[in-house]
Amino acid sequence: MAEAHQAVAFQFTITPDGIDLQLSYQALNQIYLSGVRSWKKRISRIRNRVIKGVYPASPSSWLFVVIAILATMYMRSDPSMGLIAKIQQHLPLSLHYSLSTQGQTMLSALVFSTLLWLSLILALRFCLKLLLSYHRWMFELHGRVSNTTKVWVTLLRLLSSRKPLLYSYQTSLPHLPVPAIKDTLNRYLESVRPLLTEPGFKRMTELANEFESNLGNRLQRYLKLKALWATNYVSDWWEEFIYLRGRGPIMVNSNYYGMDFLYVTPTSVQAARAGNTITALLLYRRKVNREELKPSRVPGTVIPLCAAQCERMFNTTRTPGEETDVLQHWQDSEFVAVYHKGRYFRLWVYQAGRLLSSREIEYQIQRILDDPSPPQPGEEKLGAITAGDRIPWCQMRKQYFSTGVNKKSLDAIERAAFFVTLDDEEQGMRGEDPAGNLDRYAKSLLHGKCYDRWFDKSFSIVIYKNGKSGLNAEHSWADAPTVAHLWEFTLATDAFQLGYTEDGHCKGDVDRSLYYPQRLAWDIPSEVQAQVCRSLAAAQALADDVDCHVFPFREFGKGQIKKLRVSPDAFIQIGLQLAYYRDRGGFCLTYEASMTRLFREGRTETVRSCSNDSCAFVKALEGGETEDQCRRLFKLASERHQNLYRLAMTGDGIDRHLFCLYVVSKYLGVESSFLKEVLSEPWRLSTSQTPVQQMELFDLKNNPEYISLGGGFGPVADDGYGVSYIIVGEDMINFHVSSKYSCRETDSHRFGAQISKALQDIMTLLSADTKTSKGTAKAQSKKLL
């Protein structure tokens, strides 16, 4: 191949006259420039380590301390109270001989200044950690801030006044605390009270009391020991036991998806959309590597969130194992893996240390689209092996992909920055059936054809024939808010910064001497092809069973909800309880994902949204109680939900604590009937909110057509629903509902209709009270006049 020939730095031939050395200056120049880029990255990383290592101080503050100490000594005062003289006495003998007395004093002063500077940094970081450990602010009523919280905010702003790097706050974030076992058990019993009969609740209370008095305290001691030793007592076990030890398919069951803009497709040229999307993702990677991204914060505050999940965003793959999978992360790759019509390509995105322009990447993508070569035997559906069970994939990988050409090609996919699928279908809200097309769009991103995605990659980008895009993300390395942050940056950079020409192509010039994208070679034996067929059959059955329904709710949004002085999330969650009750005739254990990123290496906690108060409201509304009574119960349910969410965010949740106690019991080889029953309870309603506008890259008010559709996931229980929602702007909420066709009791479209009706019914109920209040106020005003 031409590109392989040109990549050789030198060639030599042996002749009768000696060795004839032929240098390829182009290749040598490439090697030189790649080395320069590598060294620049190393220097940048060292610089960033220093800057974040001394945060919240700055490296230049060392000079200030040194000058202050020397100035004080010049005025014949000893700021060290004799320590400088002590340091001078303990200097090595060689320095006593080589330096004058004044030089020894200066050196001792520098050592003292450095030690003093380091001590001040440790003190500042300790103060910052104490400030970030304060969480009472979250439980204070809006508009009623205590003096303690006001002082806390002032101090936090002072210590955070310097511009931080992405990871500057990491070492100052507090560790996740282990809740008291009694508190966790009480909160658990309260959460299941509306779901159990009187005898069932009495039995569960007895199990909980027995667990607390016997095995529970023993397990708690081990857990506290781990919390003292580990950075986070939950995250590593959560990643291993919830994600990596799963032996079933990760497609649908674990992976999730993100969608493009709802109304806008920036270009209909597939190669151009791919060019800008890939460029935007690589620009984001550059910002992560240079730590130029601002740390994420709690919306509307200065409180930082843990950024640890960004570390494995790119160049990461989940590799299968017999008992547990492994997440493998490599240093920056200079290429991406591309799939098109059954062929795999390696696309180099750097040349001579330079990131290719989006126009050049478009040019390379178009070459792939125009390539007429057919797939090699067994290549077209090879990706299905990542969609099936993990153990067969592990066995095939060890036996047939550990050496030779298969290993090289597999390495090219696994070590790639990310995976790109050039899909030959068209998707999006289009044609005569826009709603149905959104459902098909969701299913395409969730599982595709089951073989045209590489589900093991940290994330895969899908570019459709009509220019629509989306992503599929593997779940073990990070949670949805981190991927949403990446995707939001990508969409905004694509549409508002990189842009397109009038004819829909990427902007910029093309170096037409670029090497052709490299086709990956395979030698797929019949045994692997047979396993691919089995994996594809299992994956296809799973995919065909998923019922997805995506719909924009346009009746009202958070703007109208906030006018009622209600939390939008609480409003939606109570609406989901009402919808489920109407759909199934009862209540169920409900999962809402909350973050614990206020703590170092925090991930998620469960908010058990089905509470005594929410059930009381639903029963009152459906039972024909008065509107005033229903509104009173709704207020109690809303306040209860917000309190549950705050407890989860601040480390006082229920489920992660019980999960870790269960893991400890397994390590100790002891059985707990209480823990076993708790962790086997099915989540028939699993919900999650996708954050939006985490980065203010464009003004949504002035560009309302650039509304994001958000993303979704598959159902957690075979007889349940998965519901993801994104609150967009002031007037829209987008919902993604999933269930399984095989369950006769569930129907995603039916449940979507129930959600819409429930939200409108609650709004009508609450708005009636507002109108009544306004009418009363007007009447009183007229009387006064």
Short mmCIF file of N, CA and C in Angstrom, two decimals, residues 526-677:
data_model
loop_
_atom_site.label_atom_id
_atom_site.label_comp_id
_atom_site.label_asym_id
_atom_site.label_seq_id
_atom_site.Cartn_x
_atom_site.Cartn_y
_atom_site.Cartn_z
N SER A 526 -14.22 -19.99 10.87
CA SER A 526 -15.64 -20.40 10.90
C SER A 526 -16.18 -20.45 12.33
N GLU A 527 -15.31 -20.79 13.31
CA GLU A 527 -15.76 -20.86 14.71
C GLU A 527 -16.22 -19.48 15.19
N VAL A 528 -15.46 -18.46 14.82
CA VAL A 528 -15.83 -17.10 15.22
C VAL A 528 -17.10 -16.68 14.51
N GLN A 529 -17.21 -17.00 13.23
CA GLN A 529 -18.40 -16.63 12.47
C GLN A 529 -19.64 -17.29 13.05
N ALA A 530 -19.49 -18.52 13.52
CA ALA A 530 -20.62 -19.23 14.13
C ALA A 530 -21.04 -18.53 15.43
N GLN A 531 -20.03 -18.11 16.23
CA GLN A 531 -20.34 -17.41 17.49
C GLN A 531 -20.95 -16.04 17.21
N VAL A 532 -20.47 -15.37 16.17
CA VAL A 532 -21.06 -14.09 15.79
C VAL A 532 -22.53 -14.26 15.46
N CYS A 533 -22.87 -15.32 14.75
CA CYS A 533 -24.27 -15.60 14.42
C CYS A 533 -25.11 -15.84 15.67
N ARG A 534 -24.55 -16.57 16.64
CA ARG A 534 -25.28 -16.83 17.88
C ARG A 534 -25.47 -15.54 18.68
N SER A 535 -24.42 -14.74 18.76
CA SER A 535 -24.51 -13.46 19.47
C SER A 535 -25.50 -12.53 18.80
N LEU A 536 -25.48 -12.51 17.47
CA LEU A 536 -26.40 -11.66 16.72
C LEU A 536 -27.85 -12.09 16.94
N ALA A 537 -28.09 -13.39 16.98
CA ALA A 537 -29.44 -13.89 17.21
C ALA A 537 -29.95 -13.47 18.59
N ALA A 538 -29.09 -13.59 19.61
CA ALA A 538 -29.48 -13.18 20.96
C ALA A 538 -29.71 -11.67 21.04
N ALA A 539 -28.82 -10.92 20.39
CA ALA A 539 -28.93 -9.47 20.41
C ALA A 539 -30.17 -9.00 19.64
N GLN A 540 -30.44 -9.66 18.52
CA GLN A 540 -31.58 -9.27 17.71
C GLN A 540 -32.89 -9.52 18.45
N ALA A 541 -32.95 -10.64 19.17
CA ALA A 541 -34.15 -10.93 19.96
C ALA A 541 -34.36 -9.87 21.04
N LEU A 542 -33.26 -9.44 21.66
CA LEU A 542 -33.32 -8.41 22.69
C LEU A 542 -33.75 -7.07 22.09
N ALA A 543 -33.18 -6.74 20.92
CA ALA A 543 -33.50 -5.47 20.27
C ALA A 543 -34.95 -5.43 19.79
N ASP A 544 -35.41 -6.53 19.23
CA ASP A 544 -36.78 -6.58 18.71
C ASP A 544 -37.81 -6.46 19.83
N ASP A 545 -37.41 -6.78 21.06
CA ASP A 545 -38.34 -6.76 22.19
C ASP A 545 -38.48 -5.37 22.80
N VAL A 546 -37.61 -4.43 22.42
CA VAL A 546 -37.62 -3.11 23.03
C VAL A 546 -38.66 -2.22 22.35
N ASP A 547 -39.53 -1.66 23.16
CA ASP A 547 -40.57 -0.74 22.68
C ASP A 547 -40.17 0.67 23.12
N CYS A 548 -39.73 1.50 22.19
CA CYS A 548 -39.28 2.87 22.49
C CYS A 548 -40.32 3.88 22.01
N HIS A 549 -40.53 4.88 22.83
CA HIS A 549 -41.42 5.97 22.44
C HIS A 549 -40.81 7.29 22.90
N VAL A 550 -40.57 8.18 21.95
CA VAL A 550 -39.99 9.49 22.22
C VAL A 550 -41.01 10.55 21.84
N PHE A 551 -41.29 11.46 22.75
CA PHE A 551 -42.25 12.52 22.41
C PHE A 551 -41.91 13.82 23.13
N PRO A 552 -41.99 14.93 22.40
CA PRO A 552 -41.83 16.25 23.03
C PRO A 552 -43.15 16.67 23.69
N PHE A 553 -43.08 17.04 24.95
CA PHE A 553 -44.24 17.54 25.67
C PHE A 553 -44.21 19.07 25.59
N ARG A 554 -45.15 19.66 24.83
CA ARG A 554 -45.10 21.09 24.53
C ARG A 554 -46.19 21.90 25.24
N GLU A 555 -47.00 21.26 26.07
CA GLU A 555 -48.11 21.98 26.70
C GLU A 555 -47.60 23.07 27.64
N PHE A 556 -46.54 22.78 28.35
CA PHE A 556 -45.89 23.76 29.22
C PHE A 556 -44.52 23.20 29.59
N GLY A 557 -43.72 24.03 30.25
CA GLY A 557 -42.38 23.60 30.65
C GLY A 557 -42.05 24.10 32.04
N LYS A 558 -40.77 24.21 32.32
CA LYS A 558 -40.36 24.58 33.68
C LYS A 558 -40.75 26.02 34.02
N GLY A 559 -40.91 26.87 32.99
CA GLY A 559 -41.29 28.24 33.26
C GLY A 559 -42.61 28.34 34.00
N GLN A 560 -43.62 27.63 33.50
CA GLN A 560 -44.94 27.65 34.14
C GLN A 560 -44.92 26.89 35.47
N ILE A 561 -44.11 25.83 35.54
CA ILE A 561 -44.04 25.06 36.79
C ILE A 561 -43.43 25.92 37.90
N LYS A 562 -42.38 26.66 37.58
CA LYS A 562 -41.71 27.49 38.59
C LYS A 562 -42.61 28.62 39.09
N LYS A 563 -43.52 29.09 38.23
CA LYS A 563 -44.45 30.13 38.67
C LYS A 563 -45.34 29.63 39.80
N LEU A 564 -45.51 28.30 39.86
CA LEU A 564 -46.31 27.69 40.93
C LEU A 564 -45.47 27.43 42.18
N ARG A 565 -44.18 27.83 42.12
CA ARG A 565 -43.24 27.62 43.24
C ARG A 565 -43.07 26.14 43.57
N VAL A 566 -42.92 25.37 42.50
CA VAL A 566 -42.72 23.93 42.62
C VAL A 566 -41.46 23.55 41.86
N SER A 567 -40.70 22.62 42.39
CA SER A 567 -39.52 22.10 41.69
C SER A 567 -39.97 21.36 40.44
N PRO A 568 -39.42 21.69 39.25
CA PRO A 568 -39.81 20.98 38.03
C PRO A 568 -39.58 19.47 38.12
N ASP A 569 -38.47 19.06 38.75
CA ASP A 569 -38.20 17.63 38.85
C ASP A 569 -39.22 16.95 39.74
N ALA A 570 -39.57 17.59 40.86
CA ALA A 570 -40.59 17.01 41.75
C ALA A 570 -41.93 16.94 41.04
N PHE A 571 -42.27 17.97 40.27
CA PHE A 571 -43.53 17.99 39.51
C PHE A 571 -43.59 16.80 38.56
N ILE A 572 -42.51 16.57 37.82
CA ILE A 572 -42.48 15.49 36.84
C ILE A 572 -42.53 14.13 37.54
N GLN A 573 -41.77 13.98 38.61
CA GLN A 573 -41.73 12.69 39.31
C GLN A 573 -43.09 12.33 39.91
N ILE A 574 -43.79 13.31 40.46
CA ILE A 574 -45.13 13.03 41.00
C ILE A 574 -46.08 12.72 39.85
N GLY A 575 -45.87 13.40 38.70
CA GLY A 575 -46.66 13.09 37.52
C GLY A 575 -46.43 11.67 37.04
N LEU A 576 -45.20 11.19 37.13
CA LEU A 576 -44.90 9.81 36.74
C LEU A 576 -45.58 8.82 37.68
N GLN A 577 -45.66 9.16 38.96
CA GLN A 577 -46.36 8.28 39.91
C GLN A 577 -47.85 8.19 39.57
N LEU A 578 -48.43 9.35 39.22
CA LEU A 578 -49.84 9.36 38.84
C LEU A 578 -50.06 8.57 37.54
N ALA A 579 -49.15 8.75 36.58
CA ALA A 579 -49.28 8.04 35.30
C ALA A 579 -49.15 6.54 35.50
N TYR A 580 -48.20 6.10 36.33
CA TYR A 580 -48.02 4.66 36.56
C TYR A 580 -49.25 4.08 37.28
N TYR A 581 -49.79 4.82 38.22
CA TYR A 581 -50.97 4.33 38.96
C TYR A 581 -52.14 4.13 37.99
N ARG A 582 -52.31 5.06 37.07
CA ARG A 582 -53.40 4.95 36.10
C ARG A 582 -53.12 3.83 35.09
N ASP A 583 -51.84 3.63 34.78
CA ASP A 583 -51.48 2.62 33.78
C ASP A 583 -51.56 1.20 34.33
N ARG A 584 -51.12 1.02 35.59
CA ARG A 584 -51.02 -0.33 36.14
C ARG A 584 -51.95 -0.58 37.32
N GLY A 585 -52.62 0.46 37.81
CA GLY A 585 -53.56 0.27 38.91
C GLY A 585 -52.90 0.13 40.26
N GLY A 586 -51.68 0.59 40.42
CA GLY A 586 -51.00 0.51 41.70
C GLY A 586 -49.69 1.26 41.67
N PHE A 587 -48.89 1.09 42.72
CA PHE A 587 -47.60 1.76 42.83
C PHE A 587 -46.48 0.74 42.73
N CYS A 588 -45.27 1.23 42.47
CA CYS A 588 -44.11 0.32 42.37
C CYS A 588 -42.87 1.01 42.90
N LEU A 589 -41.85 0.22 43.15
CA LEU A 589 -40.56 0.75 43.56
C LEU A 589 -39.99 1.58 42.41
N THR A 590 -39.70 2.85 42.67
CA THR A 590 -39.28 3.78 41.62
C THR A 590 -37.86 4.25 41.85
N TYR A 591 -37.10 4.22 40.78
CA TYR A 591 -35.68 4.61 40.81
C TYR A 591 -35.53 5.93 40.08
N GLU A 592 -35.01 6.93 40.76
CA GLU A 592 -34.58 8.16 40.09
C GLU A 592 -33.10 8.35 40.38
N ALA A 593 -32.32 8.53 39.33
CA ALA A 593 -30.87 8.67 39.50
C ALA A 593 -30.54 10.08 39.98
N SER A 594 -29.78 10.15 41.07
CA SER A 594 -29.25 11.40 41.58
C SER A 594 -27.74 11.30 41.62
N MET A 595 -27.05 12.40 41.56
CA MET A 595 -25.58 12.36 41.56
C MET A 595 -25.04 12.53 42.98
N THR A 596 -23.85 11.96 43.21
CA THR A 596 -23.11 12.19 44.46
C THR A 596 -21.75 12.81 44.14
N ARG A 597 -21.71 13.63 43.09
CA ARG A 597 -20.43 14.22 42.66
C ARG A 597 -20.02 15.42 43.50
N LEU A 598 -20.76 15.71 44.58
CA LEU A 598 -20.26 16.67 45.57
C LEU A 598 -19.08 16.07 46.32
N PHE A 599 -18.93 14.74 46.20
CA PHE A 599 -17.86 14.02 46.87
C PHE A 599 -16.86 13.49 45.83
N ARG A 600 -15.66 13.25 46.28
CA ARG A 600 -14.61 12.80 45.38
C ARG A 600 -14.93 11.41 44.82
N GLU A 601 -14.82 11.29 43.49
CA GLU A 601 -15.12 10.06 42.75
C GLU A 601 -16.56 9.59 42.96
N GLY A 602 -17.44 10.55 43.28
CA GLY A 602 -18.85 10.20 43.44
C GLY A 602 -19.51 9.90 42.11
N ARG A 603 -20.49 9.03 42.12
CA ARG A 603 -21.23 8.70 40.91
C ARG A 603 -22.72 8.98 41.11
N THR A 604 -23.48 7.97 41.49
CA THR A 604 -24.92 8.18 41.61
C THR A 604 -25.45 7.62 42.92
N GLU A 605 -26.66 8.04 43.25
CA GLU A 605 -27.43 7.48 44.35
C GLU A 605 -28.88 7.41 43.89
N THR A 606 -29.65 6.56 44.52
CA THR A 606 -31.05 6.37 44.14
C THR A 606 -31.96 7.24 44.98
N VAL A 607 -32.84 7.96 44.30
CA VAL A 607 -33.94 8.64 44.98
C VAL A 607 -35.17 7.75 44.81
N ARG A 608 -35.71 7.28 45.92
CA ARG A 608 -36.91 6.42 45.86
C ARG A 608 -38.13 7.33 45.79
N SER A 609 -38.54 7.62 44.54
CA SER A 609 -39.55 8.66 44.31
C SER A 609 -40.94 8.27 44.75
N CYS A 610 -41.21 6.99 44.88
CA CYS A 610 -42.52 6.55 45.35
C CYS A 610 -42.52 6.61 46.88
N SER A 611 -43.12 7.66 47.42
CA SER A 611 -43.11 7.88 48.88
C SER A 611 -44.54 7.83 49.42
N ASN A 612 -44.65 7.84 50.74
CA ASN A 612 -45.97 7.88 51.38
C ASN A 612 -46.76 9.09 50.91
N ASP A 613 -46.05 10.22 50.78
CA ASP A 613 -46.73 11.47 50.43
C ASP A 613 -47.19 11.48 48.98
N SER A 614 -46.33 10.98 48.06
CA SER A 614 -46.74 10.96 46.65
C SER A 614 -47.91 10.00 46.44
N CYS A 615 -47.91 8.86 47.15
CA CYS A 615 -49.02 7.90 47.03
C CYS A 615 -50.31 8.49 47.61
N ALA A 616 -50.18 9.24 48.70
CA ALA A 616 -51.37 9.86 49.30
C ALA A 616 -51.99 10.87 48.33
N PHE A 617 -51.14 11.63 47.65
CA PHE A 617 -51.66 12.61 46.68
C PHE A 617 -52.37 11.90 45.53
N VAL A 618 -51.74 10.87 44.98
CA VAL A 618 -52.33 10.16 43.83
C VAL A 618 -53.67 9.54 44.22
N LYS A 619 -53.73 8.91 45.39
CA LYS A 619 -54.98 8.29 45.83
C LYS A 619 -56.08 9.33 46.05
N ALA A 620 -55.67 10.50 46.58
CA ALA A 620 -56.65 11.56 46.81
C ALA A 620 -57.20 12.09 45.49
N LEU A 621 -56.32 12.30 44.54
CA LEU A 621 -56.73 12.83 43.24
C LEU A 621 -57.64 11.84 42.51
N GLU A 622 -57.26 10.58 42.54
CA GLU A 622 -58.05 9.55 41.85
C GLU A 622 -59.29 9.16 42.64
N GLY A 623 -59.27 9.44 43.94
CA GLY A 623 -60.41 9.07 44.78
C GLY A 623 -61.47 10.15 44.88
N GLY A 624 -61.26 11.27 44.19
CA GLY A 624 -62.28 12.32 44.17
C GLY A 624 -62.26 13.24 45.37
N GLU A 625 -61.13 13.37 46.05
CA GLU A 625 -61.03 14.31 47.17
C GLU A 625 -61.14 15.75 46.65
N THR A 626 -61.38 16.68 47.57
CA THR A 626 -61.52 18.08 47.17
C THR A 626 -60.21 18.61 46.59
N GLU A 627 -60.32 19.64 45.78
CA GLU A 627 -59.12 20.21 45.15
C GLU A 627 -58.17 20.78 46.18
N ASP A 628 -58.70 21.43 47.20
CA ASP A 628 -57.84 21.99 48.26
C ASP A 628 -57.05 20.89 48.96
N GLN A 629 -57.71 19.76 49.23
CA GLN A 629 -57.03 18.64 49.87
C GLN A 629 -55.95 18.08 48.95
N CYS A 630 -56.26 17.95 47.67
CA CYS A 630 -55.28 17.43 46.71
C CYS A 630 -54.08 18.37 46.59
N ARG A 631 -54.34 19.68 46.56
CA ARG A 631 -53.23 20.63 46.47
C ARG A 631 -52.35 20.58 47.71
N ARG A 632 -52.98 20.43 48.88
CA ARG A 632 -52.21 20.32 50.13
C ARG A 632 -51.32 19.07 50.11
N LEU A 633 -51.87 17.96 49.65
CA LEU A 633 -51.10 16.72 49.59
C LEU A 633 -50.01 16.80 48.53
N PHE A 634 -50.29 17.49 47.43
CA PHE A 634 -49.25 17.66 46.41
C PHE A 634 -48.08 18.45 46.96
N LYS A 635 -48.37 19.49 47.71
CA LYS A 635 -47.29 20.30 48.30
C LYS A 635 -46.42 19.45 49.22
N LEU A 636 -47.07 18.62 50.03
CA LEU A 636 -46.31 17.74 50.93
C LEU A 636 -45.46 16.75 50.14
N ALA A 637 -46.04 16.19 49.06
CA ALA A 637 -45.31 15.22 48.24
C ALA A 637 -44.12 15.89 47.54
N SER A 638 -44.32 17.13 47.07
CA SER A 638 -43.24 17.85 46.40
C SER A 638 -42.10 18.15 47.36
N GLU A 639 -42.44 18.62 48.55
CA GLU A 639 -41.41 18.91 49.55
C GLU A 639 -40.69 17.63 49.98
N ARG A 640 -41.44 16.55 50.10
CA ARG A 640 -40.84 15.27 50.48
C ARG A 640 -39.85 14.80 49.40
N HIS A 641 -40.24 14.94 48.14
CA HIS A 641 -39.36 14.50 47.06
C HIS A 641 -38.08 15.33 47.03
N GLN A 642 -38.20 16.64 47.20
CA GLN A 642 -37.00 17.48 47.20
C GLN A 642 -36.07 17.11 48.35
N ASN A 643 -36.66 16.79 49.50
CA ASN A 643 -35.83 16.40 50.65
C ASN A 643 -35.12 15.07 50.38
N LEU A 644 -35.81 14.12 49.75
CA LEU A 644 -35.19 12.84 49.40
C LEU A 644 -34.03 13.05 48.43
N TYR A 645 -34.23 13.96 47.48
CA TYR A 645 -33.18 14.24 46.50
C TYR A 645 -31.96 14.86 47.18
N ARG A 646 -32.20 15.77 48.09
CA ARG A 646 -31.09 16.42 48.81
C ARG A 646 -30.33 15.42 49.67
N LEU A 647 -31.06 14.53 50.33
CA LEU A 647 -30.40 13.51 51.14
C LEU A 647 -29.52 12.61 50.28
N ALA A 648 -30.03 12.25 49.10
CA ALA A 648 -29.24 11.40 48.20
C ALA A 648 -27.97 12.12 47.74
N MET A 649 -28.09 13.39 47.40
CA MET A 649 -26.93 14.15 46.92
C MET A 649 -25.86 14.34 47.99
N THR A 650 -26.29 14.42 49.24
CA THR A 650 -25.36 14.72 50.33
C THR A 650 -24.88 13.46 51.06
N GLY A 651 -25.08 12.29 50.46
CA GLY A 651 -24.50 11.06 51.01
C GLY A 651 -25.39 10.31 51.98
N ASP A 652 -26.64 10.73 52.14
CA ASP A 652 -27.54 10.05 53.06
C ASP A 652 -28.63 9.28 52.32
N GLY A 653 -28.27 8.71 51.19
CA GLY A 653 -29.21 7.87 50.47
C GLY A 653 -29.34 6.50 51.12
N ILE A 654 -30.10 5.65 50.47
CA ILE A 654 -30.40 4.33 51.03
C ILE A 654 -29.64 3.22 50.30
N ASP A 655 -29.73 3.23 49.00
CA ASP A 655 -29.39 2.03 48.23
C ASP A 655 -27.90 1.76 48.09
N ARG A 656 -27.07 2.78 47.95
CA ARG A 656 -25.63 2.52 47.82
C ARG A 656 -25.06 1.98 49.13
N HIS A 657 -25.56 2.46 50.24
CA HIS A 657 -25.11 1.97 51.54
C HIS A 657 -25.47 0.49 51.71
N LEU A 658 -26.73 0.15 51.41
CA LEU A 658 -27.16 -1.25 51.53
C LEU A 658 -26.42 -2.14 50.54
N PHE A 659 -26.17 -1.62 49.35
CA PHE A 659 -25.42 -2.38 48.35
C PHE A 659 -24.02 -2.71 48.85
N CYS A 660 -23.34 -1.73 49.44
CA CYS A 660 -21.97 -1.98 49.93
C CYS A 660 -21.97 -2.93 51.12
N LEU A 661 -22.97 -2.84 51.97
CA LEU A 661 -23.08 -3.80 53.07
C LEU A 661 -23.26 -5.22 52.53
N TYR A 662 -24.01 -5.34 51.45
CA TYR A 662 -24.22 -6.65 50.82
C TYR A 662 -22.91 -7.19 50.25
N VAL A 663 -22.11 -6.31 49.62
CA VAL A 663 -20.81 -6.74 49.06
C VAL A 663 -19.89 -7.22 50.18
N VAL A 664 -19.87 -6.49 51.30
CA VAL A 664 -19.04 -6.91 52.43
C VAL A 664 -19.49 -8.28 52.94
N SER A 665 -20.80 -8.50 53.00
CA SER A 665 -21.30 -9.80 53.48
C SER A 665 -20.85 -10.93 52.56
N LYS A 666 -20.80 -10.67 51.26
CA LYS A 666 -20.35 -11.69 50.31
C LYS A 666 -18.87 -11.98 50.49
N TYR A 667 -18.07 -10.93 50.72
CA TYR A 667 -16.63 -11.15 50.95
C TYR A 667 -16.39 -11.94 52.24
N LEU A 668 -17.25 -11.71 53.25
CA LEU A 668 -17.10 -12.42 54.52
C LEU A 668 -17.72 -13.81 54.49
N GLY A 669 -18.49 -14.08 53.43
CA GLY A 669 -19.12 -15.39 53.31
C GLY A 669 -20.28 -15.61 54.24
N VAL A 670 -20.99 -14.52 54.59
CA VAL A 670 -22.15 -14.63 55.47
C VAL A 670 -23.40 -14.23 54.69
N GLU A 671 -24.53 -14.81 55.06
CA GLU A 671 -25.80 -14.54 54.38
C GLU A 671 -26.67 -13.62 55.23
N SER A 672 -27.36 -12.73 54.55
CA SER A 672 -28.33 -11.86 55.22
C SER A 672 -29.63 -11.92 54.43
N SER A 673 -30.66 -12.48 55.03
CA SER A 673 -31.95 -12.59 54.34
C SER A 673 -32.52 -11.20 54.06
N PHE A 674 -32.23 -10.25 54.96
CA PHE A 674 -32.72 -8.88 54.75
C PHE A 674 -32.07 -8.26 53.51
N LEU A 675 -30.73 -8.28 53.45
CA LEU A 675 -30.03 -7.67 52.31
C LEU A 675 -30.36 -8.38 51.01
N LYS A 676 -30.48 -9.70 51.08
CA LYS A 676 -30.79 -10.47 49.87
C LYS A 676 -32.14 -10.07 49.31
N GLU A 677 -33.10 -9.87 50.19
CA GLU A 677 -34.44 -9.50 49.73
C GLU A 677 -34.47 -8.07 49.21
#
